[in-house]
XYZ file of C-alpha atoms in Angstrom:
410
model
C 11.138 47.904 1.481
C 10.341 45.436 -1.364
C 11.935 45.616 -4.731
C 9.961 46.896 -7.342
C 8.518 44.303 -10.284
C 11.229 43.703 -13.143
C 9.747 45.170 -16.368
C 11.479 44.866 -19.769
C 11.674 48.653 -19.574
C 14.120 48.268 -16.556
C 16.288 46.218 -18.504
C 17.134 48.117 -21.989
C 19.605 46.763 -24.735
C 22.706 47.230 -24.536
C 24.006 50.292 -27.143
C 26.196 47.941 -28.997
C 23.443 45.307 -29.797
C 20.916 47.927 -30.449
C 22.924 49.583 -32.815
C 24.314 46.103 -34.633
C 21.080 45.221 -35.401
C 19.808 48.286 -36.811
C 16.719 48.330 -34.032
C 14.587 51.837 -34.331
C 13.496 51.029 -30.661
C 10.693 53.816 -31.218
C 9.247 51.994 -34.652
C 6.373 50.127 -33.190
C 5.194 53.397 -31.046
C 5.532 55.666 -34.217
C 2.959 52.825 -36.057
C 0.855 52.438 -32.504
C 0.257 56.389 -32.468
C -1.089 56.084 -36.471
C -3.235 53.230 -35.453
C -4.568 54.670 -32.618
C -5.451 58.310 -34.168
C -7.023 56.122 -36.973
C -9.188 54.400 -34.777
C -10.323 57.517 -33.312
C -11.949 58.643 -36.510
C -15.341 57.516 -37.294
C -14.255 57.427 -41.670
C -11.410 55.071 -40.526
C -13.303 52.544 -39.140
C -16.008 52.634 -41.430
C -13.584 52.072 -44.266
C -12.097 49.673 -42.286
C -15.247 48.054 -41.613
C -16.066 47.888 -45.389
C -13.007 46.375 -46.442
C -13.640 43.408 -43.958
C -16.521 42.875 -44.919
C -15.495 42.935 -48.983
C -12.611 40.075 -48.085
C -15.121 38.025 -46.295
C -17.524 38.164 -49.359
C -14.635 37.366 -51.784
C -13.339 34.818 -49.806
C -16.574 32.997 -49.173
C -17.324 32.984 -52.698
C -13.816 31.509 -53.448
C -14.176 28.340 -51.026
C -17.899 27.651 -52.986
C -16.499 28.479 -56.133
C -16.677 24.904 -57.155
C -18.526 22.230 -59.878
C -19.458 20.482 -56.416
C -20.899 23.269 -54.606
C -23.178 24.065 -57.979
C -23.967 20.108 -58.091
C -25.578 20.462 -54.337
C -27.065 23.752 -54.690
C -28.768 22.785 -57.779
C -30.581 19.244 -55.351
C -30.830 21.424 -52.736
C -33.329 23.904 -54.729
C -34.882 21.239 -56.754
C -36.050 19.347 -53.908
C -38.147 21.755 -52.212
C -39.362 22.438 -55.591
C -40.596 18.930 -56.135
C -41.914 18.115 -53.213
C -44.133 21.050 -52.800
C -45.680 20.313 -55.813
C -45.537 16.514 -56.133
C -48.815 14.543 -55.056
C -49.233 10.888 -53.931
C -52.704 9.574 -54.055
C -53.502 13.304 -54.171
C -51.826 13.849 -50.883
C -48.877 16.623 -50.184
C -45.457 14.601 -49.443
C -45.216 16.488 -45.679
C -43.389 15.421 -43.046
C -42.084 17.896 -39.925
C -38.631 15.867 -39.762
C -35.649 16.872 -36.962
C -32.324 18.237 -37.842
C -30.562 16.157 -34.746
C -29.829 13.564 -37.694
C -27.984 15.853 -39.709
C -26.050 16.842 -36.250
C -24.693 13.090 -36.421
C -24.445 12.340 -40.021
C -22.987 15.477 -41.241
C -21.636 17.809 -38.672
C -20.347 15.388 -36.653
C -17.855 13.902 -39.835
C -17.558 17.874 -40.548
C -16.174 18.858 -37.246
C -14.163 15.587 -36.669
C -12.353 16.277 -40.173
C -11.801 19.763 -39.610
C -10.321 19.886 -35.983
C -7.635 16.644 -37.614
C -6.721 18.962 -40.833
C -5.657 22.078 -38.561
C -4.110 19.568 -36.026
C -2.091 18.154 -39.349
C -1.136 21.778 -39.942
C 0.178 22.488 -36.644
C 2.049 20.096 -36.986
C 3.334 20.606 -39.924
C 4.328 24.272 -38.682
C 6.202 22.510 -36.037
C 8.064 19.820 -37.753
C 9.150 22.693 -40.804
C 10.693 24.802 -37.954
C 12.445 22.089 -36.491
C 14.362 20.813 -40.053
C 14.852 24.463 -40.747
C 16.645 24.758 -37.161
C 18.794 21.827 -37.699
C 19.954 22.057 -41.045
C 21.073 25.964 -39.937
C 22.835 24.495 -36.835
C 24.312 21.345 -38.991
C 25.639 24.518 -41.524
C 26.814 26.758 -38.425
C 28.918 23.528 -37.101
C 30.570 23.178 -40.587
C 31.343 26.224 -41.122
C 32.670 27.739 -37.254
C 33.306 24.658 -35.463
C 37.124 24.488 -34.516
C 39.866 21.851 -32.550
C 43.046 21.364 -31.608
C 45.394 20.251 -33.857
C 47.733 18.227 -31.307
C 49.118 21.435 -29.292
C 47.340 23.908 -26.906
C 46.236 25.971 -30.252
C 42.978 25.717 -31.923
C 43.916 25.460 -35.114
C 42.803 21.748 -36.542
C 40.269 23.347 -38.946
C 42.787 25.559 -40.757
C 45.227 22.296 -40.380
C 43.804 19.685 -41.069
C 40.310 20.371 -43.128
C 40.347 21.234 -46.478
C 39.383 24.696 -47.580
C 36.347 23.693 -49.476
C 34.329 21.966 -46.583
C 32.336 24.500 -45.415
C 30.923 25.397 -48.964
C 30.187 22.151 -50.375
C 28.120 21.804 -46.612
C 26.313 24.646 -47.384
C 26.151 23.464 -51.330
C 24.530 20.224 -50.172
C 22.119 21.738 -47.521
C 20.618 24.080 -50.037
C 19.915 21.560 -52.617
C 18.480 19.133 -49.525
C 16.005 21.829 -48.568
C 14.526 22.381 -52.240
C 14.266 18.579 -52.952
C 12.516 18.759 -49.203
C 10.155 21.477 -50.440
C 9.952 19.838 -54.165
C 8.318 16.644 -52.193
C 6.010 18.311 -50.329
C 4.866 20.510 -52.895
C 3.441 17.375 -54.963
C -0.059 16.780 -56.181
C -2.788 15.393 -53.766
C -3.041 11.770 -54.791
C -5.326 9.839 -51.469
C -9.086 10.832 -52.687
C -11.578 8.253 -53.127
C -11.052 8.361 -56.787
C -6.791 7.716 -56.663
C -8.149 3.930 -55.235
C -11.174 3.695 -57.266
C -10.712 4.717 -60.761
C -8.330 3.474 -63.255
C -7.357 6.880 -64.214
C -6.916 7.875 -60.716
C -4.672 5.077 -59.975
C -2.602 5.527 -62.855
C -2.201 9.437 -62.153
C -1.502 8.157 -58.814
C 1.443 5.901 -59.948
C 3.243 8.581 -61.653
C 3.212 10.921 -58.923
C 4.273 8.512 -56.433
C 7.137 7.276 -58.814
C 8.641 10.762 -59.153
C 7.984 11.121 -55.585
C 10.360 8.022 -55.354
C 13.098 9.453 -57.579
C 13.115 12.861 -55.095
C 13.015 10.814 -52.138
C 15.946 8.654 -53.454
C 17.893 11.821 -54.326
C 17.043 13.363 -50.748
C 18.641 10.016 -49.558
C 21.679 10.361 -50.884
C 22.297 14.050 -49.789
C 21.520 12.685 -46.596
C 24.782 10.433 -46.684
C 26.713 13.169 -47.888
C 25.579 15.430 -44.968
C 27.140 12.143 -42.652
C 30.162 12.029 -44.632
C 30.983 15.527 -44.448
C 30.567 15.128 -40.647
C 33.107 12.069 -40.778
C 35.589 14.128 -42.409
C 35.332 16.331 -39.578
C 36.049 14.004 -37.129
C 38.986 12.491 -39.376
C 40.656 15.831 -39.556
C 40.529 15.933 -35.532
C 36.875 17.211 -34.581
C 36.622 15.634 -30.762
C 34.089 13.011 -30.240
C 31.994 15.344 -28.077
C 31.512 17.746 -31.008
C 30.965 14.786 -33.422
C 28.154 14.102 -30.654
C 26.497 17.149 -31.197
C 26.166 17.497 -34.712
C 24.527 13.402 -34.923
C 22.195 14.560 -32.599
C 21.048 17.885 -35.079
C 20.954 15.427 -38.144
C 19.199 12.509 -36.121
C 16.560 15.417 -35.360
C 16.613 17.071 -39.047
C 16.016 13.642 -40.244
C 13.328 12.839 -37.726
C 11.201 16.438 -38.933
C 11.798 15.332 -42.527
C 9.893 11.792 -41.776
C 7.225 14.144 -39.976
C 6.925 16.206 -42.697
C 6.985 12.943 -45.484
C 3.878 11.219 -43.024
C 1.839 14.669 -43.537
C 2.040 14.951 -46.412
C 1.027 11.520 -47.786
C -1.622 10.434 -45.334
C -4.377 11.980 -44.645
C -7.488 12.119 -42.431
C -9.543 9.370 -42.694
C -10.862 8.161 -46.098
C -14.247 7.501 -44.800
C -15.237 10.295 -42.550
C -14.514 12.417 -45.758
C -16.556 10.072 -48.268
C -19.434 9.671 -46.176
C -19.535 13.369 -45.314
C -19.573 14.180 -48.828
C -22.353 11.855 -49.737
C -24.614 13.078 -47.154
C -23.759 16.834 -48.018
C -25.620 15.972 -51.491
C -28.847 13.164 -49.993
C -29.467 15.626 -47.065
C -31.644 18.141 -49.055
C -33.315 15.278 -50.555
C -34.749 13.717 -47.283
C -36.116 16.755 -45.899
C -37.822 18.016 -49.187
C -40.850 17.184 -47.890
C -39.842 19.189 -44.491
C -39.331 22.419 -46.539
C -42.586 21.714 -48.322
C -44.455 21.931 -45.195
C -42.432 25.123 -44.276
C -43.857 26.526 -46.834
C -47.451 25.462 -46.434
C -48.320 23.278 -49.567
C -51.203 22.331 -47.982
C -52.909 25.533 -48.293
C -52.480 26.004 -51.679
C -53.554 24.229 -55.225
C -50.612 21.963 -56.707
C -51.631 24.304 -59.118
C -50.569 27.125 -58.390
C -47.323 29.709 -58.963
C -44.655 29.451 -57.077
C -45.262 32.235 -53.971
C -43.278 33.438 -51.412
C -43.427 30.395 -48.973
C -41.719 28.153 -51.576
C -38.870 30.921 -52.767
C -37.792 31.142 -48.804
C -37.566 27.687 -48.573
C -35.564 27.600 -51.617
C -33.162 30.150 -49.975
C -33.466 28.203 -46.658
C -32.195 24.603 -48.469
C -29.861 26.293 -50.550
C -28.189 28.507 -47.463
C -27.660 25.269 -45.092
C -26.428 23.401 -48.123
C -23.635 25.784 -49.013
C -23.088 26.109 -45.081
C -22.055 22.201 -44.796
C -20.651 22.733 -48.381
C -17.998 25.227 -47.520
C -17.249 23.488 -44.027
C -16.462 20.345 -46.392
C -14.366 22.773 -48.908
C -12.109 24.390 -45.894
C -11.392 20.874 -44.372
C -10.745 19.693 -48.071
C -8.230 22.581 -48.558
C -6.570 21.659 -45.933
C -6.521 17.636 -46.499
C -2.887 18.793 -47.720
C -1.193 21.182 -45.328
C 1.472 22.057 -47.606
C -0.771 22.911 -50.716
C -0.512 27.017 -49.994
C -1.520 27.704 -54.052
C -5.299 26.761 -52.799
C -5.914 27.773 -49.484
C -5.109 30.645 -47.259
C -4.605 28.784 -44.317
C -2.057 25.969 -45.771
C 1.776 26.581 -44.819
C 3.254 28.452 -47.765
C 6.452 25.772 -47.937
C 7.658 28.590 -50.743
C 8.543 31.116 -48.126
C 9.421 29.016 -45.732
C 11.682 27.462 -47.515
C 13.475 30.534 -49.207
C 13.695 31.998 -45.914
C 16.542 29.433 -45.121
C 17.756 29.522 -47.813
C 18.614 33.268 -47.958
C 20.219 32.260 -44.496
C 22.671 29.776 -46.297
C 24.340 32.430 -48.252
C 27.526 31.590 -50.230
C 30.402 32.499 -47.861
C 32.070 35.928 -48.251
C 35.527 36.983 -47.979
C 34.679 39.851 -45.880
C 32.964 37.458 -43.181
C 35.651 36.302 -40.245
C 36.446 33.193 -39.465
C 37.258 31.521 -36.076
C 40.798 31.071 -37.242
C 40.756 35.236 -37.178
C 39.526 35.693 -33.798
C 42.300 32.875 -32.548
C 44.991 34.663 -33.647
C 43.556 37.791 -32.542
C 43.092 39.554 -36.117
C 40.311 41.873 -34.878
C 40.367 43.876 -38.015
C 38.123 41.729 -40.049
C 35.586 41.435 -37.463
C 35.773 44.992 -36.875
C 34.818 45.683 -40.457
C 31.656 43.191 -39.763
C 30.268 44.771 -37.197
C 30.733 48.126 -38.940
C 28.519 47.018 -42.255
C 25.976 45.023 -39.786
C 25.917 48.534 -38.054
C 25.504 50.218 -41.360
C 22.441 47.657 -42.548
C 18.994 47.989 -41.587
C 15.498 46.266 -42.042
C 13.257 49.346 -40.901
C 11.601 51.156 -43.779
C 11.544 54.473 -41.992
C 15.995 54.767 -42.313
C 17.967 55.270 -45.175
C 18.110 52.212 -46.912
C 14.863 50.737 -48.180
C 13.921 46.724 -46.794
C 15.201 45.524 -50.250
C 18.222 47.116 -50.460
C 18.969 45.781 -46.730
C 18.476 42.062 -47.727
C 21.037 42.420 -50.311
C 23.736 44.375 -47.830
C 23.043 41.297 -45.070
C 24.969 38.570 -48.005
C 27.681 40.353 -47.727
C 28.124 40.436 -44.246
């Protein structure tokens, strides 16, 4: 008889982890039973529907919301304008153009931009959770890591290292991470007009020399992060060990550089200044297409403006904004890191204070290894009792806020 499939319901958690992490096993059904008796109701989807559709509006009008988006609408109703009206040698302007050179000139810079700026995010996304990774397992190795102190008993740490070395690792790993996130929260300083433009270049040079003092600083936490490791090793940490910790600050290091290389070079110059240039000229050359859309040669140059000309007013101005925005979004996200102006950057602000709620200052009432060598269960006892105690889930007795603030003590 064959074994039945393995199913994550055939395996369940063990009681003591499910209880030391607080997990309300039934919390996702409890919200999937909500959900789905909302979505049986015709009033829940309908106000669903209409709230969709009321973030989509505000959010379009957001990413045109700009003195460059007015700029091209403003060509791209003035042209039809003028050429259904303007006369040479008493002859309409008409000419029944094709849109495949706006495919290549436009759409093609467009897509090529776009698809590099949420590769540069991704990116970004994976370098941030690799430094964030390291720098906790560089902290963990500081602050549990034990030897030998000569004899069969692990006991070099309490020996031989001096009390204070775990928190001034965790002191300089904290400040490392905000002068990380203070560098790649700076301005945007790689447009056209930073290279072009006096003013640009000098706004340029002052963000790129405080740029240089943060990077300096970030430097020289780096060789403290090394040193600390050496005075590991000098108070007896194996080579083996030493090993391991290199190899978590050679990769920290390596996600920083990532991270520095995203954030001050962007997608190519070019594509973007030629894509903007022909966002603005397009409704110029095909003013005279839109003319003959909307028949100027049946009418008197004469005459009022009439329905023909007011939809090809709409039509110019609608598949201006549409390139428009495209240009916005992939302008947004020229920096991925820039999270005040677009939804889709990576908001460094919570990544970053994510870790750094991790790299809480050390408590008394959290064991050590030394305590679980010499077999003094008591304080670990008391550990797992307030981690049983704590809770994240908003439907027990402590509320989500009040649990962050019962984890730093634990």
């Amino acid at each position: 008889m064959s074994a039945s499939p393995l199913s994550v319901e055939s395996v369940p958690l063990p009681p003591t982890i499910r209880t030391c992490v607080g997990v309300n096993e039934k919390l996702w059904d409890e919200v999937q039973q909500d959900n789905s008796r909302c979505l049986h109701t015709l009033a829940c989807n309908l106000y669903n529907f209409i709230l969709d559709e009321y973030s989509t509006v505000i959010l379009i009008a957001r990413l045109l919301w700009t003195i460059e988006t007015l700029f091209v609408s403003l060509i791209a109703i003035g042209s039809p304008i003028f050429f259904y009206y303007f006369r040479s040698d008493g002859d309409a302007v008409v000419y029944p153009l094709s849109w495949t050179v706006v495919s290549f000139a436009v759409v093609f810079p467009l897509t090529m931009s776009l698809n590099g700026a949420f590769a540069r995010r991704e990116k970004g996304l994976e370098e941030l959770a690799k430094l964030k990774t390291n720098i906790l397992s560089i902290y963990f190795a500081h602050r549990f890591w034990d030897w030998t102190d000569g004899s069969d008993v692990t006991k070099g740490r309490q020996a031989r290292l001096r009390p204070k070395h775990a928190d001034d690792a965790r002191r300089v790993l904290l400040r490392l991470m905000r002068l990380i996130r203070l560098q790649l929260e700076a301005p945007i300083v790689s447009r056209a007009r930073h290279h072009l433009t006096k003013s640009g270049r000098s706004h340029q040079e002052r963000v790129l020399s405080r740029v240089h003092e943060v990077k300096t600083a970030i430097a020289t936490h780096l060789q403290l992060i090394q040193l600390l490791c050496e005075e590991m090793k000098f108070a007896g940490l194996p080579g083996n060990e030493a090993s391991r910790m290199r190899n978590n600050f050679s990769s920290m290091v390596q996600a920083y550089e990532s991270l520095t290389m995203l954030k001050h070079y962007r997608t190519p110059l070019g594509l973007r200044v030629f894509a903007r240039g022909y966002i603005a000229v397009t409704p110029i050359m095909f003013g005279p297409y839109y003319a003959a859309i909307a028949g100027v040669d049946t009418v008197d140059s004469n005459d009022t403006i009439g329905v023909g000309l007011a939809f090809t007013c709409v039509l110019s101005a609608l598949t201006t904004l549409s390139m428009q925005g495209l240009f916005n979004i992939r302008l947004q996200l020229e920096d991925p890191f820039a999270s005040g102006t677009s939804f889709d950057a990576i908001d460094i602000s919570i990544e970053t204070q994510s870790l750094l709620d991790k790299l809480v200052e050390d408590s008394a009432d959290v064991p050590s290894t030394q305590d679980i060598i010499d077999g003094n269960a008591t304080r670990l006892a008391q550990a797992v009792r307030k981690c049983t105690a704590a809770t994240f889930l908003p439907n027990d007795t402590a509320e989500i806020t009040g649990a962050a603030d019962q984890w730093t003590t634990v």
